[in-house]
Amino acid sequence: MARVLSVLCGRNAPQSVACPPASRSLLLIALAPKPAPGAAQPRDKSLRHVVPVPSDQGVSRTRKSLSDSPPSSPSPTAKSFRHDRASRLDSGSSTGDSATDRLLGRTSSYNRRENRLASLNKADDDTITKDYKKMYEHALAENEKLKSRLEDSKQELAKIRSQLEKVTQKQDRISERSSVLETEKREKRVLEKKVSEMEEELKVLTELKSDNQRLKDENGALIRVISKLSK
C-alpha cells in the first residue's frame, strides 16, 4: 500500500500527505478486488469508467500541489466506493458463512448417515450373532437329544442281547434234551428188542421144559413096562 502511494504520490512524499482525489480513486480502483461472478455491480456509475493514468508532468504537478496544499478530505466517489466495498465484503462474509453452514450441514448429514449405517451394521451384526447363538443352542439341544436316544438304544440293545443269550441257552438245553431223549429212545428200542428176544427164548425154554418133562414121563412109563415084561 505504501509502495503504491509512493509511486502515485511521489517516492519522497511523506505518509501524512494525502494524495489528490484522482490518484486516490485510481489507487482504490487498482486495489479493489474483482467482483465474483453473479455479484451485484456497484451502483455508482462514476466508478465504471477507467480513470486515466496521469503522466509524469501530472505526477510532478501533483507532488508540487501536495507540497503546497493541505490534506484534502476523501471525495464522495471514494466514500461510496468504500461503502460498496464494505457491503461487498459483508455480503462475501455472509456468503462465506452460508457456504460454511452448508459445509457444516453436509458434514453433519454425512456424520448422521455414517452413524445410521454404523448402527444398522451393528444391529445386523447383533442379529447375526443372536441367530448364530440360537443355532448353536439348538444344535446343542439336538446333540443332547441324540445322546439320550443313543443311550436308550444301547440299553435296549443290551436287553435284546441278554434275551437272545437266554433264548440260545434254552435252545441249547432243549437240543441237549432232545439228544438225550433221542438216545433214550434208541436205548429203549434196543431194550424192548432184547426183552422181546428174551421172551421168545423163555417161551422156547418153557416148551423145552414141557417136552423134557413129557419125555421123562414117557421114559418112566417105558421103564415100568419093561420091568413088568422082564418079570
GROMACS .gro file of C-alpha atoms in nm:
model
  231
    1MET     CA    1   0.000   0.000   0.000
    2ALA     CA    2   0.278   0.243   0.097
    3ARG     CA    3   0.473   0.146  -0.214
    4VAL     CA    4   0.176   0.218  -0.439
    5LEU     CA    5   0.120   0.552  -0.267
    6SER     CA    6   0.486   0.637  -0.316
    7VAL     CA    7   0.452   0.563  -0.686
    8LEU     CA    8   0.131   0.762  -0.730
    9CYS     CA    9   0.207   1.046  -0.491
   10GLY     CA   10   0.584   1.056  -0.525
   11ARG     CA   11   0.861   0.845  -0.382
   12ASN     CA   12   0.970   1.112  -0.131
   13ALA     CA   13   0.621   1.216  -0.032
   14PRO     CA   14   0.554   1.186   0.340
   15GLN     CA   15   0.292   0.940   0.458
   16SER     CA   16   0.092   1.217   0.628
   17VAL     CA   17   0.042   1.396   0.297
   18ALA     CA   18  -0.280   1.289   0.123
   19CYS     CA   19  -0.290   1.213  -0.245
   20PRO     CA   20  -0.514   1.406  -0.479
   21PRO     CA   21  -0.863   1.265  -0.542
   22ALA     CA   22  -0.777   1.135  -0.888
   23SER     CA   23  -0.476   0.944  -0.762
   24ARG     CA   24  -0.671   0.813  -0.464
   25SER     CA   25  -0.956   0.695  -0.689
   26LEU     CA   26  -0.705   0.525  -0.916
   27LEU     CA   27  -0.544   0.363  -0.612
   28LEU     CA   28  -0.878   0.237  -0.476
   29ILE     CA   29  -0.982   0.102  -0.813
   30ALA     CA   30  -0.647  -0.076  -0.851
   31LEU     CA   31  -0.667  -0.224  -0.504
   32ALA     CA   32  -1.036  -0.316  -0.518
   33PRO     CA   33  -1.100  -0.692  -0.555
   34LYS     CA   34  -1.270  -0.818  -0.862
   35PRO     CA   35  -1.637  -0.893  -0.804
   36ALA     CA   36  -1.737  -1.257  -0.807
   37PRO     CA   37  -1.942  -1.391  -1.098
   38GLY     CA   38  -2.304  -1.306  -1.042
   39ALA     CA   39  -2.223  -1.049  -0.771
   40ALA     CA   40  -2.402  -0.715  -0.770
   41GLN     CA   41  -2.226  -0.437  -0.960
   42PRO     CA   42  -2.165  -0.105  -0.784
   43ARG     CA   43  -2.447   0.142  -0.827
   44ASP     CA   44  -2.221   0.437  -0.874
   45LYS     CA   45  -2.183   0.482  -1.248
   46SER     CA   46  -1.885   0.708  -1.199
   47LEU     CA   47  -1.677   0.405  -1.092
   48ARG     CA   48  -1.746   0.209  -1.409
   49HIS     CA   49  -1.524   0.420  -1.634
   50VAL     CA   50  -1.149   0.375  -1.626
   51VAL     CA   51  -0.959   0.659  -1.465
   52PRO     CA   52  -0.674   0.768  -1.689
   53VAL     CA   53  -0.326   0.724  -1.556
   54PRO     CA   54  -0.160   1.060  -1.503
   55SER     CA   55   0.156   1.139  -1.696
   56ASP     CA   56   0.492   1.233  -1.547
   57GLN     CA   57   0.409   1.604  -1.570
   58GLY     CA   58   0.082   1.543  -1.393
   59VAL     CA   59   0.260   1.346  -1.124
   60SER     CA   60   0.515   1.625  -1.076
   61ARG     CA   61   0.236   1.883  -1.063
   62THR     CA   62   0.051   1.667  -0.816
   63ARG     CA   63   0.361   1.641  -0.599
   64LYS     CA   64   0.403   2.018  -0.607
   65SER     CA   65   0.040   2.080  -0.526
   66LEU     CA   66   0.057   1.829  -0.243
   67SER     CA   67   0.363   2.005  -0.103
   68ASP     CA   68   0.180   2.339  -0.117
   69SER     CA   69  -0.180   2.243  -0.032
   70PRO     CA   70  -0.311   2.094   0.294
   71PRO     CA   71  -0.451   1.741   0.304
   72SER     CA   72  -0.792   1.716   0.142
   73SER     CA   73  -1.087   1.507   0.258
   74PRO     CA   74  -1.193   1.196   0.063
   75SER     CA   75  -1.423   1.253  -0.229
   76PRO     CA   76  -1.787   1.131  -0.231
   77THR     CA   77  -1.696   0.880  -0.501
   78ALA     CA   78  -1.429   0.724  -0.278
   79LYS     CA   79  -1.673   0.718   0.012
   80SER     CA   80  -1.939   0.546  -0.197
   81PHE     CA   81  -1.677   0.304  -0.329
   82ARG     CA   82  -1.565   0.227   0.026
   83HIS     CA   83  -1.926   0.177   0.130
   84ASP     CA   84  -1.989  -0.054  -0.166
   85ARG     CA   85  -1.669  -0.241  -0.091
   86ALA     CA   86  -1.767  -0.283   0.273
   87SER     CA   87  -2.112  -0.404   0.167
   88ARG     CA   88  -1.950  -0.647  -0.075
   89LEU     CA   89  -1.719  -0.768   0.199
   90ASP     CA   90  -2.019  -0.811   0.426
   91SER     CA   91  -2.208  -0.997   0.156
   92GLY     CA   92  -1.895  -1.204   0.087
   93SER     CA   93  -1.861  -1.283   0.456
   94SER     CA   94  -2.230  -1.374   0.470
   95THR     CA   95  -2.182  -1.585   0.157
   96GLY     CA   96  -1.879  -1.748   0.320
   97ASP     CA   97  -2.082  -1.806   0.635
   98SER     CA   98  -2.363  -1.960   0.430
   99ALA     CA   99  -2.110  -2.179   0.247
  100THR     CA  100  -1.960  -2.277   0.582
  101ASP     CA  101  -2.307  -2.353   0.712
  102ARG     CA  102  -2.378  -2.563   0.404
  103LEU     CA  103  -2.046  -2.743   0.451
  104LEU     CA  104  -2.122  -2.800   0.818
  105GLY     CA  105  -2.472  -2.921   0.725
  106ARG     CA  106  -2.328  -3.162   0.471
  107THR     CA  107  -2.071  -3.281   0.723
  108SER     CA  108  -2.337  -3.330   0.989
  109SER     CA  109  -2.564  -3.513   0.742
  110TYR     CA  110  -2.269  -3.729   0.637
  111ASN     CA  111  -2.190  -3.800   1.001
  112ARG     CA  112  -2.555  -3.882   1.068
  113ARG     CA  113  -2.561  -4.114   0.770
  114GLU     CA  114  -2.238  -4.280   0.882
  115ASN     CA  115  -2.376  -4.318   1.234
  116ARG     CA  116  -2.700  -4.459   1.095
  117LEU     CA  117  -2.510  -4.704   0.876
  118ALA     CA  118  -2.289  -4.798   1.171
  119SER     CA  119  -2.596  -4.854   1.389
  120LEU     CA  120  -2.757  -5.062   1.113
  121ASN     CA  121  -2.439  -5.264   1.069
  122LYS     CA  122  -2.419  -5.310   1.445
  123ALA     CA  123  -2.784  -5.417   1.453
  124ASP     CA  124  -2.718  -5.660   1.168
  125ASP     CA  125  -2.412  -5.794   1.349
  126ASP     CA  126  -2.613  -5.831   1.669
  127THR     CA  127  -2.891  -6.008   1.479
  128ILE     CA  128  -2.642  -6.241   1.310
  129THR     CA  129  -2.475  -6.307   1.646
  130LYS     CA  130  -2.812  -6.382   1.804
  131ASP     CA  131  -2.903  -6.609   1.513
  132TYR     CA  132  -2.573  -6.797   1.544
  133LYS     CA  133  -2.626  -6.821   1.920
  134LYS     CA  134  -2.976  -6.963   1.869
  135MET     CA  135  -2.844  -7.207   1.608
  136TYR     CA  136  -2.565  -7.312   1.845
  137GLU     CA  137  -2.810  -7.363   2.132
  138HIS     CA  138  -3.044  -7.556   1.902
  139ALA     CA  139  -2.754  -7.774   1.786
  140LEU     CA  140  -2.654  -7.840   2.147
  141ALA     CA  141  -3.012  -7.937   2.235
  142GLU     CA  142  -3.027  -8.168   1.935
  143ASN     CA  143  -2.696  -8.326   2.036
  144GLU     CA  144  -2.826  -8.384   2.388
  145LYS     CA  145  -3.142  -8.544   2.248
  146LEU     CA  146  -2.936  -8.765   2.018
  147LYS     CA  147  -2.710  -8.864   2.308
  148SER     CA  148  -3.012  -8.960   2.520
  149ARG     CA  149  -3.156  -9.157   2.229
  150LEU     CA  150  -2.822  -9.330   2.179
  151GLU     CA  151  -2.810  -9.427   2.546
  152ASP     CA  152  -3.166  -9.562   2.524
  153SER     CA  153  -3.074  -9.757   2.211
  154LYS     CA  154  -2.767  -9.900   2.385
  155GLN     CA  155  -2.979 -10.010   2.681
  156GLU     CA  156  -3.237 -10.167   2.452
  157LEU     CA  157  -2.959 -10.343   2.260
  158ALA     CA  158  -2.815 -10.480   2.584
  159LYS     CA  159  -3.159 -10.608   2.685
  160ILE     CA  160  -3.209 -10.771   2.345
  161ARG     CA  161  -2.865 -10.932   2.366
  162SER     CA  162  -2.941 -11.073   2.712
  163GLN     CA  163  -3.274 -11.207   2.590
  164LEU     CA  164  -3.106 -11.357   2.285
  165GLU     CA  165  -2.847 -11.525   2.505
  166LYS     CA  166  -3.122 -11.667   2.723
  167VAL     CA  167  -3.306 -11.798   2.418
  168THR     CA  168  -2.990 -11.954   2.279
  169GLN     CA  169  -2.921 -12.117   2.615
  170LYS     CA  170  -3.275 -12.254   2.621
  171GLN     CA  171  -3.236 -12.382   2.270
  172ASP     CA  172  -2.909 -12.545   2.366
  173ARG     CA  173  -3.072 -12.709   2.664
  174ILE     CA  174  -3.365 -12.815   2.451
  175SER     CA  175  -3.132 -12.955   2.189
  176GLU     CA  176  -2.940 -13.136   2.459
  177ARG     CA  177  -3.262 -13.269   2.598
  178SER     CA  178  -3.375 -13.371   2.255
  179SER     CA  179  -3.048 -13.551   2.201
  180VAL     CA  180  -3.085 -13.722   2.538
  181LEU     CA  181  -3.439 -13.816   2.455
  182GLU     CA  182  -3.327 -13.949   2.124
  183THR     CA  183  -3.062 -14.158   2.293
  184GLU     CA  184  -3.308 -14.278   2.550
  185LYS     CA  185  -3.549 -14.369   2.275
  186ARG     CA  186  -3.282 -14.567   2.095
  187GLU     CA  187  -3.182 -14.743   2.415
  188LYS     CA  188  -3.545 -14.813   2.491
  189ARG     CA  189  -3.594 -14.965   2.150
  190VAL     CA  190  -3.286 -15.178   2.198
  191LEU     CA  191  -3.407 -15.288   2.539
  192GLU     CA  192  -3.751 -15.362   2.407
  193LYS     CA  193  -3.595 -15.570   2.136
  194LYS     CA  194  -3.387 -15.757   2.390
  195VAL     CA  195  -3.690 -15.812   2.608
  196SER     CA  196  -3.885 -15.950   2.317
  197GLU     CA  197  -3.597 -16.182   2.230
  198MET     CA  198  -3.575 -16.295   2.591
  199GLU     CA  199  -3.946 -16.356   2.597
  200GLU     CA  200  -3.910 -16.568   2.286
  201GLU     CA  201  -3.628 -16.758   2.450
  202LEU     CA  202  -3.839 -16.807   2.761
  203LYS     CA  203  -4.117 -16.942   2.551
  204VAL     CA  204  -3.876 -17.183   2.385
  205LEU     CA  205  -3.741 -17.283   2.724
  206THR     CA  206  -4.084 -17.347   2.863
  207GLU     CA  207  -4.163 -17.560   2.561
  208LEU     CA  208  -3.836 -17.742   2.602
  209LYS     CA  209  -3.910 -17.796   2.969
  210SER     CA  210  -4.252 -17.929   2.889
  211ASP     CA  211  -4.105 -18.158   2.621
  212ASN     CA  212  -3.838 -18.272   2.861
  213GLN     CA  213  -4.095 -18.345   3.127
  214ARG     CA  214  -4.307 -18.531   2.877
  215LEU     CA  215  -4.006 -18.732   2.766
  216LYS     CA  216  -3.922 -18.809   3.128
  217ASP     CA  217  -4.272 -18.927   3.191
  218GLU     CA  218  -4.266 -19.147   2.880
  219ASN     CA  219  -3.926 -19.279   2.977
  220GLY     CA  220  -4.051 -19.373   3.323
  221ALA     CA  221  -4.352 -19.545   3.177
  222LEU     CA  222  -4.136 -19.742   2.939
  223ILE     CA  223  -3.908 -19.841   3.220
  224ARG     CA  224  -4.204 -19.969   3.420
  225VAL     CA  225  -4.338 -20.162   3.118
  226ILE     CA  226  -4.001 -20.316   3.052
  227SER     CA  227  -3.962 -20.413   3.412
  228LYS     CA  228  -4.302 -20.580   3.410
  229LEU     CA  229  -4.223 -20.766   3.093
  230SER     CA  230  -3.895 -20.885   3.233
  231LYS     CA  231  -4.065 -21.039   3.531
   0.00000   0.00000   0.00000
